[in-house]
Steps between C-alpha positions, in 0.01 A plus 500: 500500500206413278308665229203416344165630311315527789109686380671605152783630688831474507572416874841507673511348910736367752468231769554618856509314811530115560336288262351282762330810686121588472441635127473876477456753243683845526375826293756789548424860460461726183857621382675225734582105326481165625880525659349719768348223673874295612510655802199480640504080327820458712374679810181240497749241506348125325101580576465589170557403113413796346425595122590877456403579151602837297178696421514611130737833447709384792828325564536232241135442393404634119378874515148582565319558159327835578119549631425324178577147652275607794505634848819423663308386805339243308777395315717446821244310649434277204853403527479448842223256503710298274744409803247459756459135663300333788631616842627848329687745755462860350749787557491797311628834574339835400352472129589119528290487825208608308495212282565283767232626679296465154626091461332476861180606430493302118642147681457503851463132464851501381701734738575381854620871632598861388777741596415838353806773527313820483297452185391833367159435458408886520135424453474339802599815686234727237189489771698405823732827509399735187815768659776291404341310196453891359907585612569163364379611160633822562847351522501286198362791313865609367564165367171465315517822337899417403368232326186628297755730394755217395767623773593172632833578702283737644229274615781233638689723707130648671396094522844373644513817746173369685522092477884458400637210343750391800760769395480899400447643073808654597678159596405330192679429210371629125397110423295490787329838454381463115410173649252661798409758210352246259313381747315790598248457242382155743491690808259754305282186372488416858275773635160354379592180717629703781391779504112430425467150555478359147522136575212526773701363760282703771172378379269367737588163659861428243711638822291287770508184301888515575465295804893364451722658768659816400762710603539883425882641542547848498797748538483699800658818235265392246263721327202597796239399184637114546370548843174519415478261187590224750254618791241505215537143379569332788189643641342267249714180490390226726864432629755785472760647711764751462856516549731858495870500400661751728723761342435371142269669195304371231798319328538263822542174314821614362634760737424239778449209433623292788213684710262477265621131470433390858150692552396287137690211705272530808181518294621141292530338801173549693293482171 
């Protein structure tokens, strides 16, 4: 389990898969840590080697310095591009699936295919369907206003009710809730990314010069917004396709990961 300065951070990851396999990079979701990626590694069987780094403020990686080192987005994706190589597979889930999506459109040159796991790439769904982009806002409203008024606990029991974090606030032990609660103040930096598209990633032609394969995987309980995000930017990627988990919600990479596992399986081997 290495760590290293990786950007001027302090970078904790794991190696999943088999070392021989295809190399692959693997960006969990906010609140979650690089440990929720072994069952999905062991459902893919040897395809993969895959580097599964911490993103600052989670799991073992150094905390994230504040808004004052930056936007969060751009500081996960700095650290990112330090792991990348020729012949790159990409998975990312939810925030993580942002930045993969991001690495894509930077190095195409570099990244053979993508899996994307419901990246919440609101933005994307601003124009397409304004009705749930407006209850979308409507929904995180709670948590934002918790946290302008410095009411964590608050804002991580609204956040974890809507995208969990593969178990209940009420299942959770004290560690692991000032844990989620310290890193509220990231999910709030989040929202110019997000939310409004701060790293440009749906400026003209930076989606259609993804001409890699990708593969969207969505929950079939997920959020109906995630629905549209994917319709959205696969209606501009030159080669995408989408696969639903039945029965399973947004957290599907850890609260099934054997299903999740095969569909990414399927996808590695025709591409």
């Amino acid at each position: 389990m290495p760590k290293d300065l990786r950007d001027g951070a302090s970078v904790h990851w794991i190696e999943l898969g088999d070392e021989s396999g295809a190399p692959a990079l693997a960006l969990h979701c906010a609140l979650a840590h690089s440990g929720a990626w072994g069952g999905l590694a062991k459902a893919l069987g040897g395809r993969l080697s895959i580097i599964a780094p911490d993103m600052p403020g989670h799991g073992q990686s150094a905390d994230w310095d504040g808004p004052e080192s930056g936007d969060f987005h751009d500081n996960v994706t700095g650290i990112a591009e330090t792991f990348l190589e020729d012949g790159m597979t990409l998975i990312g889930h939810s925030f993580g699936a942002t930045v993969a999506l991001r690495l894509a459109e930077t190095h195409p040159d570099k990244i053979r295919r993508v899996v994307l796991i419901e990246p919440v790439l609101f933005a994307a769904a601003r124009e397409s369907a304004p009705k749930l982009f407006a209850e979308r806002r409507e929904a995180a409203r709670p948590m934002m206003e918790a946290l302008e008024h410095d009411d964590p606990e608050t804002a991580a029991r609204a956040f974890t009710g809507t995208w969990g974090v593969g178990r209940s606030w009420h299942d959770m032990n004290d560690r692991a809730r000032r844990q989620i609660m310290r890193q509220m103040r990231i999910v709030q930096n989040t929202e110019t990314a997000l939310t409004w598209d701060g790293a440009g990633l749906l400026h003209d032609g930076r989606l259609e010069g993804c001409t890699m394969p990708v593969l969207f995987v969505r929950g079939e309980q997920t959020e109906p917004i995630l629905a549209e995000i994917h319709a959205t930017l696969m209606s501009r990627l030159p080669d995408a396709r989408e696969a639903m988990i039945e029965g399973a919600g947004h957290m599907s990479p850890i609260t099934a990961p054997d299903a999740v596992g095969q569909t990414i399986a399927a996808f590695l081997d025709e591409s």
